[in-house]
PDB file of C-alpha atoms in Angstrom:
ATOM      1  CA  MET A  66      41.947 116.066 161.898  1.00 94.00           C
ATOM      2  CA  ARG A  67      39.924 117.836 164.591  1.00 96.00           C
ATOM      3  CA  LEU A  68      39.069 121.522 164.125  1.00 97.00           C
ATOM      4  CA  VAL A  69      37.924 123.537 167.131  1.00 98.00           C
ATOM      5  CA  ILE A  70      37.147 127.252 167.042  1.00 98.00           C
ATOM      6  CA  ALA A  71      36.949 128.552 170.580  1.00 98.00           C
ATOM      7  CA  ARG A  72      37.471 131.536 172.809  1.00 98.00           C
ATOM      8  CA  CYS A  73      40.434 130.367 174.827  1.00 98.00           C
ATOM      9  CA  SER A  74      43.642 131.188 176.658  1.00 98.00           C
ATOM     10  CA  VAL A  75      46.817 129.127 176.274  1.00 97.00           C
ATOM     11  CA  ASN A  76      49.801 128.493 178.553  1.00 97.00           C
ATOM     12  CA  TYR A  77      52.974 126.688 177.505  1.00 95.00           C
ATOM     13  CA  GLU A  78      54.925 125.245 180.435  1.00 93.00           C
ATOM     14  CA  GLY A  79      58.317 123.537 180.332  1.00 88.00           C
ATOM     15  CA  ARG A  80      61.776 124.632 179.259  1.00 81.00           C
ATOM     16  CA  LEU A  81      60.099 127.808 177.999  1.00 83.00           C
ATOM     17  CA  ARG A  82      57.024 129.582 179.343  1.00 90.00           C
ATOM     18  CA  ALA A  83      54.580 131.468 177.165  1.00 93.00           C
ATOM     19  CA  HIS A  84      51.059 132.820 177.638  1.00 96.00           C
ATOM     20  CA  LEU A  85      48.347 133.680 175.123  1.00 96.00           C
ATOM     21  CA  PRO A  86      45.541 135.716 176.703  1.00 97.00           C
ATOM     22  CA  GLN A  87      41.900 134.990 176.029  1.00 97.00           C
ATOM     23  CA  ALA A  88      40.881 135.368 172.366  1.00 97.00           C
ATOM     24  CA  THR A  89      39.053 133.479 169.634  1.00 97.00           C
ATOM     25  CA  ARG A  90      41.386 130.971 167.965  1.00 97.00           C
ATOM     26  CA  LEU A  91      41.504 127.839 165.833  1.00 97.00           C
ATOM     27  CA  LEU A  92      42.789 124.703 167.573  1.00 97.00           C
ATOM     28  CA  LEU A  93      44.070 121.921 165.306  1.00 97.00           C
ATOM     29  CA  VAL A  94      44.423 118.406 166.696  1.00 97.00           C
ATOM     30  CA  LYS A  95      46.213 116.129 164.237  1.00 94.00           C
ATOM     31  CA  ALA A  96      46.165 112.351 164.065  1.00 89.00           C
ATOM     32  CA  ASP A  97      49.886 112.215 164.914  1.00 88.00           C
ATOM     33  CA  GLY A  98      49.157 113.803 168.306  1.00 90.00           C
ATOM     34  CA  SER A  99      50.329 117.323 167.531  1.00 93.00           C
ATOM     35  CA  VAL A 100      48.201 120.278 168.628  1.00 96.00           C
ATOM     36  CA  LEU A 101      48.510 123.704 166.994  1.00 96.00           C
ATOM     37  CA  VAL A 102      46.986 127.030 168.049  1.00 97.00           C
ATOM     38  CA  HIS A 103      46.223 129.471 165.218  1.00 96.00           C
ATOM     39  CA  SER A 104      44.920 133.016 165.007  1.00 94.00           C
ATOM     40  CA  ASP A 105      43.326 134.700 161.986  1.00 90.00           C
ATOM     41  CA  GLY A 106      46.656 136.253 161.031  1.00 83.00           C
ATOM     42  CA  GLY A 107      50.312 135.339 160.776  1.00 73.00           C
ATOM     43  CA  SER A 108      49.943 133.257 157.606  1.00 69.00           C
ATOM     44  CA  TYR A 109      50.189 129.533 158.410  1.00 77.00           C
ATOM     45  CA  LYS A 110      52.541 129.868 161.397  1.00 84.00           C
ATOM     46  CA  PRO A 111      50.846 128.740 164.652  1.00 92.00           C
ATOM     47  CA  LEU A 112      50.932 130.979 167.727  1.00 93.00           C
ATOM     48  CA  ASN A 113      51.936 127.965 169.786  1.00 94.00           C
ATOM     49  CA  TRP A 114      51.987 124.208 169.394  1.00 93.00           C
ATOM     50  CA  MET A 115      52.976 120.870 170.868  1.00 93.00           C
ATOM     51  CA  SER A 116      54.882 118.475 168.649  1.00 89.00           C
ATOM     52  CA  PRO A 117      54.250 114.723 168.607  1.00 89.00           C
ATOM     53  CA  PRO A 118      54.432 112.392 170.397  1.00 90.00           C
ATOM     54  CA  ALA A 119      51.994 113.960 172.837  1.00 93.00           C
ATOM     55  CA  THR A 120      48.754 113.097 174.605  1.00 95.00           C
ATOM     56  CA  LEU A 121      45.638 115.264 174.861  1.00 96.00           C
ATOM     57  CA  ARG A 122      43.536 115.042 178.015  1.00 96.00           C
ATOM     58  CA  THR A 123      40.207 116.884 178.253  1.00 97.00           C
ATOM     59  CA  ALA A 124      38.750 117.687 181.676  1.00 97.00           C
ATOM     60  CA  GLU A 125      36.015 119.673 183.355  1.00 97.00           C
ATOM     61  CA  PRO A 126      37.198 122.933 184.949  1.00 96.00           C
ATOM     62  CA  THR A 127      37.700 123.304 188.688  1.00 96.00           C
ATOM     63  CA  GLU A 128      35.145 125.376 190.574  1.00 96.00           C
ATOM     64  CA  GLU A 129      37.555 128.306 190.543  1.00 96.00           C
ATOM     65  CA  LEU A 130      38.073 128.124 186.771  1.00 97.00           C
ATOM     66  CA  ALA A 131      34.350 127.588 186.160  1.00 97.00           C
ATOM     67  CA  ALA A 132      33.656 130.770 188.109  1.00 97.00           C
ATOM     68  CA  GLU A 133      35.973 132.573 185.661  1.00 96.00           C
ATOM     69  CA  GLY A 134      33.946 131.243 182.724  1.00 97.00           C
ATOM     70  CA  VAL A 135      36.072 128.247 181.684  1.00 97.00           C
ATOM     71  CA  VAL A 136      33.948 125.422 180.272  1.00 98.00           C
ATOM     72  CA  GLN A 137      36.690 122.924 179.379  1.00 98.00           C
ATOM     73  CA  VAL A 138      40.407 122.378 180.047  1.00 98.00           C
ATOM     74  CA  TRP A 139      42.820 120.751 177.598  1.00 98.00           C
ATOM     75  CA  THR A 140      46.169 119.457 178.796  1.00 97.00           C
ATOM     76  CA  VAL A 141      48.554 118.471 176.006  1.00 97.00           C
ATOM     77  CA  GLN A 142      51.512 116.619 177.524  1.00 96.00           C
ATOM     78  CA  ALA A 143      54.713 115.892 175.610  1.00 92.00           C
ATOM     79  CA  MET A 144      55.741 112.256 175.994  1.00 91.00           C
ATOM     80  CA  LYS A 145      59.500 112.850 175.797  1.00 87.00           C
ATOM     81  CA  SER A 146      59.755 115.849 178.115  1.00 90.00           C
ATOM     82  CA  ASP A 147      57.925 117.748 180.855  1.00 91.00           C
ATOM     83  CA  ASP A 148      56.627 120.323 178.364  1.00 93.00           C
ATOM     84  CA  ARG A 149      52.885 120.778 178.243  1.00 96.00           C
ATOM     85  CA  LEU A 150      50.284 123.026 176.668  1.00 96.00           C
ATOM     86  CA  ILE A 151      47.299 124.007 178.809  1.00 97.00           C
ATOM     87  CA  VAL A 152      44.270 125.421 177.003  1.00 98.00           C
ATOM     88  CA  HIS A 153      41.345 126.978 178.895  1.00 98.00           C
ATOM     89  CA  LEU A 154      38.255 127.064 176.679  1.00 98.00           C
ATOM     90  CA  PHE A 155      35.663 129.703 177.559  1.00 98.00           C
ATOM     91  CA  GLU A 156      33.329 129.184 174.606  1.00 98.00           C
ATOM     92  CA  ILE A 157      33.317 126.536 171.882  1.00 97.00           C
ATOM     93  CA  MET A 158      31.911 127.847 168.610  1.00 97.00           C
ATOM     94  CA  HIS A 159      32.807 124.926 166.346  1.00 97.00           C
ATOM     95  CA  ASP A 160      34.052 121.374 166.885  1.00 97.00           C
ATOM     96  CA  SER A 161      34.375 118.909 164.012  1.00 97.00           C
ATOM     97  CA  SER A 162      36.552 115.951 163.030  1.00 96.00           C
ATOM     98  CA  HIS A 163      37.532 114.918 159.518  1.00 94.00           C
ATOM     99  CA  GLU A 164      39.290 111.840 158.136  1.00 92.00           C
ATOM    100  CA  LEU A 165      41.911 113.089 155.671  1.00 89.00           C
ATOM    101  CA  GLY A 166      43.436 109.723 154.795  1.00 84.00           C
ATOM    102  CA  VAL A 167      47.065 109.124 153.873  1.00 80.00           C
ATOM    103  CA  ASP A 168      48.750 112.165 152.362  1.00 77.00           C
ATOM    104  CA  PRO A 169      51.178 111.500 149.474  1.00 72.00           C
ATOM    105  CA  GLY A 170      53.412 114.335 150.676  1.00 68.00           C
ATOM    106  CA  LEU A 171      54.865 117.306 148.872  1.00 61.00           C
ATOM    107  CA  VAL A 172      55.836 116.598 145.284  1.00 59.00           C
ATOM    108  CA  LYS A 173      58.650 118.930 144.322  1.00 57.00           C
ATOM    109  CA  ASP A 174      59.349 119.947 140.768  1.00 54.00           C
ATOM    110  CA  GLY A 175      62.078 118.087 138.930  1.00 53.00           C
ATOM    111  CA  VAL A 176      65.035 120.345 139.691  1.00 72.00           C
ATOM    112  CA  GLU A 177      64.316 120.765 143.416  1.00 81.00           C
ATOM    113  CA  SER A 178      63.727 117.038 143.791  1.00 84.00           C
ATOM    114  CA  ASP A 179      66.992 116.310 142.008  1.00 87.00           C
ATOM    115  CA  LEU A 180      68.852 118.883 144.095  1.00 90.00           C
ATOM    116  CA  GLN A 181      67.636 117.219 147.266  1.00 92.00           C
ATOM    117  CA  ARG A 182      68.663 113.746 146.065  1.00 92.00           C
ATOM    118  CA  LEU A 183      72.042 114.945 144.785  1.00 93.00           C
ATOM    119  CA  LEU A 184      72.883 116.901 147.930  1.00 95.00           C
ATOM    120  CA  ALA A 185      71.940 113.906 150.068  1.00 95.00           C
ATOM    121  CA  GLU A 186      74.363 111.804 147.975  1.00 95.00           C
ATOM    122  CA  GLN A 187      77.045 114.534 148.102  1.00 96.00           C
ATOM    123  CA  ILE A 188      76.443 115.705 151.655  1.00 96.00           C
ATOM    124  CA  GLU A 189      80.117 116.726 151.919  1.00 95.00           C
ATOM    125  CA  LEU A 190      79.157 119.843 149.926  1.00 96.00           C
ATOM    126  CA  LEU A 191      77.851 121.179 153.237  1.00 96.00           C
ATOM    127  CA  GLY A 192      81.386 120.949 154.594  1.00 95.00           C
ATOM    128  CA  ASP A 193      83.983 118.390 155.679  1.00 94.00           C
ATOM    129  CA  GLY A 194      82.706 115.861 158.174  1.00 95.00           C
ATOM    130  CA  HIS A 195      78.989 116.284 157.454  1.00 97.00           C
ATOM    131  CA  THR A 196      76.840 113.151 157.418  1.00 96.00           C
ATOM    132  CA  LEU A 197      73.272 112.593 156.251  1.00 97.00           C
ATOM    133  CA  VAL A 198      70.596 111.789 158.827  1.00 96.00           C
ATOM    134  CA  ARG A 199      67.638 111.694 156.442  1.00 95.00           C
ATOM    135  CA  ARG A 200      65.792 113.443 153.642  1.00 95.00           C
ATOM    136  CA  GLU A 201      62.337 114.951 154.219  1.00 93.00           C
ATOM    137  CA  TYR A 202      62.667 115.153 158.020  1.00 94.00           C
ATOM    138  CA  MET A 203      59.087 115.665 159.197  1.00 92.00           C
ATOM    139  CA  THR A 204      58.110 118.414 161.640  1.00 90.00           C
ATOM    140  CA  ALA A 205      54.686 119.514 162.866  1.00 88.00           C
ATOM    141  CA  ILE A 206      54.588 122.215 160.181  1.00 89.00           C
ATOM    142  CA  GLY A 207      56.051 120.304 157.265  1.00 89.00           C
ATOM    143  CA  PRO A 208      59.159 118.437 156.082  1.00 92.00           C
ATOM    144  CA  VAL A 209      62.674 119.840 156.196  1.00 95.00           C
ATOM    145  CA  ASP A 210      64.456 118.919 152.965  1.00 95.00           C
ATOM    146  CA  ILE A 211      67.561 117.462 154.611  1.00 96.00           C
ATOM    147  CA  LEU A 212      68.633 116.810 158.193  1.00 97.00           C
ATOM    148  CA  ALA A 213      72.364 116.261 158.619  1.00 97.00           C
ATOM    149  CA  ARG A 214      75.083 116.268 161.291  1.00 97.00           C
ATOM    150  CA  ASP A 215      78.228 118.365 161.114  1.00 96.00           C
ATOM    151  CA  ALA A 216      81.731 117.253 162.077  1.00 95.00           C
ATOM    152  CA  THR A 217      81.025 117.947 165.755  1.00 95.00           C
ATOM    153  CA  GLY A 218      77.739 116.026 165.735  1.00 95.00           C
ATOM    154  CA  GLY A 219      75.556 119.134 165.684  1.00 96.00           C
ATOM    155  CA  SER A 220      72.227 119.122 163.853  1.00 97.00           C
ATOM    156  CA  VAL A 221      71.996 120.863 160.469  1.00 97.00           C
ATOM    157  CA  ALA A 222      68.663 121.605 158.758  1.00 97.00           C
ATOM    158  CA  VAL A 223      68.841 122.316 155.013  1.00 97.00           C
ATOM    159  CA  GLU A 224      66.140 124.047 152.958  1.00 96.00           C
ATOM    160  CA  LEU A 225      66.575 123.646 149.192  1.00 95.00           C
ATOM    161  CA  LYS A 226      65.286 125.922 146.429  1.00 93.00           C
ATOM    162  CA  ARG A 227      66.004 126.463 142.757  1.00 89.00           C
ATOM    163  CA  ARG A 228      65.932 130.218 143.310  1.00 91.00           C
ATOM    164  CA  GLY A 229      66.376 131.336 146.863  1.00 93.00           C
ATOM    165  CA  ASP A 230      64.164 134.235 147.870  1.00 94.00           C
ATOM    166  CA  ILE A 231      62.970 135.683 151.180  1.00 94.00           C
ATOM    167  CA  ASP A 232      60.011 133.287 151.461  1.00 94.00           C
ATOM    168  CA  GLY A 233      62.419 130.362 151.640  1.00 94.00           C
ATOM    169  CA  VAL A 234      64.374 132.027 154.444  1.00 96.00           C
ATOM    170  CA  GLU A 235      61.142 132.574 156.381  1.00 95.00           C
ATOM    171  CA  GLN A 236      60.208 128.929 155.842  1.00 94.00           C
ATOM    172  CA  LEU A 237      63.553 127.688 157.165  1.00 96.00           C
ATOM    173  CA  THR A 238      63.319 130.099 160.113  1.00 96.00           C
ATOM    174  CA  ARG A 239      60.008 128.505 161.152  1.00 95.00           C
ATOM    175  CA  TYR A 240      61.506 125.022 160.916  1.00 95.00           C
ATOM    176  CA  LEU A 241      64.513 126.059 163.009  1.00 96.00           C
ATOM    177  CA  GLU A 242      62.312 127.659 165.666  1.00 95.00           C
ATOM    178  CA  LEU A 243      60.381 124.400 166.002  1.00 93.00           C
ATOM    179  CA  MET A 244      63.356 122.024 165.808  1.00 95.00           C
ATOM    180  CA  ASN A 245      65.320 123.972 168.419  1.00 95.00           C
ATOM    181  CA  ARG A 246      62.573 123.109 170.911  1.00 93.00           C
ATOM    182  CA  ASP A 247      63.558 119.446 170.615  1.00 92.00           C
ATOM    183  CA  PRO A 248      66.326 118.648 173.124  1.00 92.00           C
ATOM    184  CA  LEU A 249      67.426 115.708 170.962  1.00 92.00           C
ATOM    185  CA  LEU A 250      68.171 118.057 168.046  1.00 94.00           C
ATOM    186  CA  ALA A 251      69.046 121.438 169.566  1.00 94.00           C
ATOM    187  CA  PRO A 252      71.017 123.432 168.751  1.00 96.00           C
ATOM    188  CA  VAL A 253      70.132 123.253 165.058  1.00 97.00           C
ATOM    189  CA  GLN A 254      72.099 125.207 162.439  1.00 97.00           C
ATOM    190  CA  GLY A 255      70.264 126.300 159.308  1.00 97.00           C
ATOM    191  CA  VAL A 256      71.608 126.109 155.750  1.00 97.00           C
ATOM    192  CA  TYR A 257      69.755 127.784 152.879  1.00 97.00           C
ATOM    193  CA  ALA A 258      70.862 126.085 149.659  1.00 96.00           C
ATOM    194  CA  ALA A 259      69.873 127.066 146.125  1.00 94.00           C
ATOM    195  CA  GLN A 260      71.176 127.433 142.602  1.00 92.00           C
ATOM    196  CA  GLN A 261      70.714 131.190 142.922  1.00 93.00           C
ATOM    197  CA  ILE A 262      70.143 133.175 146.119  1.00 95.00           C
ATOM    198  CA  LYS A 263      68.761 136.687 145.847  1.00 95.00           C
ATOM    199  CA  PRO A 264      70.801 139.374 147.648  1.00 95.00           C
ATOM    200  CA  GLN A 265      67.895 140.319 149.938  1.00 95.00           C
ATOM    201  CA  ALA A 266      67.388 136.676 150.898  1.00 95.00           C
ATOM    202  CA  ARG A 267      71.095 136.214 151.585  1.00 96.00           C
ATOM    203  CA  THR A 268      71.179 139.320 153.782  1.00 96.00           C
ATOM    204  CA  LEU A 269      68.138 138.183 155.782  1.00 96.00           C
ATOM    205  CA  ALA A 270      69.478 134.639 156.170  1.00 96.00           C
ATOM    206  CA  GLU A 271      72.900 135.754 157.361  1.00 95.00           C
ATOM    207  CA  ASP A 272      71.288 138.228 159.769  1.00 96.00           C
ATOM    208  CA  ARG A 273      69.430 135.279 161.331  1.00 95.00           C
ATOM    209  CA  GLY A 274      72.547 133.121 161.553  1.00 96.00           C
ATOM    210  CA  ILE A 275      71.564 130.939 158.600  1.00 97.00           C
ATOM    211  CA  ARG A 276      74.391 129.867 156.298  1.00 97.00           C
ATOM    212  CA  CYS A 277      73.860 130.237 152.540  1.00 97.00           C
ATOM    213  CA  LEU A 278      75.133 127.696 150.029  1.00 96.00           C
ATOM    214  CA  THR A 279      75.037 128.128 146.247  1.00 95.00           C
ATOM    215  CA  LEU A 280      74.712 124.809 144.412  1.00 93.00           C
ATOM    216  CA  ASP A 281      76.030 124.044 140.923  1.00 91.00           C
ATOM    217  CA  TYR A 282      73.330 121.734 139.572  1.00 87.00           C
ATOM    218  CA  ASP A 283      75.267 120.657 136.471  1.00 86.00           C
ATOM    219  CA  ALA A 284      78.414 119.885 138.453  1.00 89.00           C
ATOM    220  CA  MET A 285      76.395 117.867 140.976  1.00 90.00           C
ATOM    221  CA  ARG A 286      74.896 115.846 138.101  1.00 85.00           C
ATOM    222  CA  GLY A 287      78.347 115.272 136.651  1.00 82.00           C
ATOM    223  CA  VAL A 288      77.600 116.962 133.340  1.00 68.00           C
ATOM    224  CA  ASP A 289      79.687 120.077 133.914  1.00 54.00           C
ATOM    225  CA  ASP A 290      83.001 119.630 132.106  1.00 52.00           C
ATOM    226  CA  ALA A 291      85.252 122.242 133.697  1.00 49.00           C
ATOM    227  CA  GLU A 292      88.124 121.503 131.279  1.00 51.00           C
ATOM    228  CA  SER A 293      86.024 122.471 128.226  1.00 46.00           C
ATOM    229  CA  ARG A 294      85.101 125.887 129.595  1.00 47.00           C
ATOM    230  CA  LEU A 295      86.506 128.973 127.885  1.00 43.00           C
ATOM    231  CA  PHE A 296      86.192 130.895 131.171  1.00 44.00           C
TER     232      PHE A 296
END
């Protein structure tokens, strides 16, 4: 993991164009090739990023850029598309690299882990014709619980919680924003699945086009005997 704090400007070129004017930011270069640009706000969501696989090329500035104060130019080129991230560094305040080793990944608590496994086994709960692609689909900002395909072949990203609140909706929104940049996945529909979904979270999710799904944990485990219910 390489950490660079620098005064820089950033341009994203490709299917979308975006510009970040000159400011002091944190640049993260991960071992998988991803590069993320962070500010001192906005929680853990990057201002811009390039997903792996990608290559980072560092070069000296042209005379014109050097005259503007640029001391280094980063070009981060996506390997599967023409998208690229161009970073002009005006001042480098910190540059360090750290070996983090192999990460064991997120360990969910028992119920959430079981919900993920059970929904993967009963993927038809998402709707007729849905098929499982994989559990724990990795993105540059973390794993999506389940990636599936609907009856038409469209991508479906599922975020699972025991109790669905607004934070979970925000988390899924970030995943969807990133995944919809991938032409092999886009368009990606979001599903927010939980045993209980708070009204505010449901309203926010539906406003963002995210479908909500309430899961019956006992029924999924096969321990819910509907015939013995009084109501």
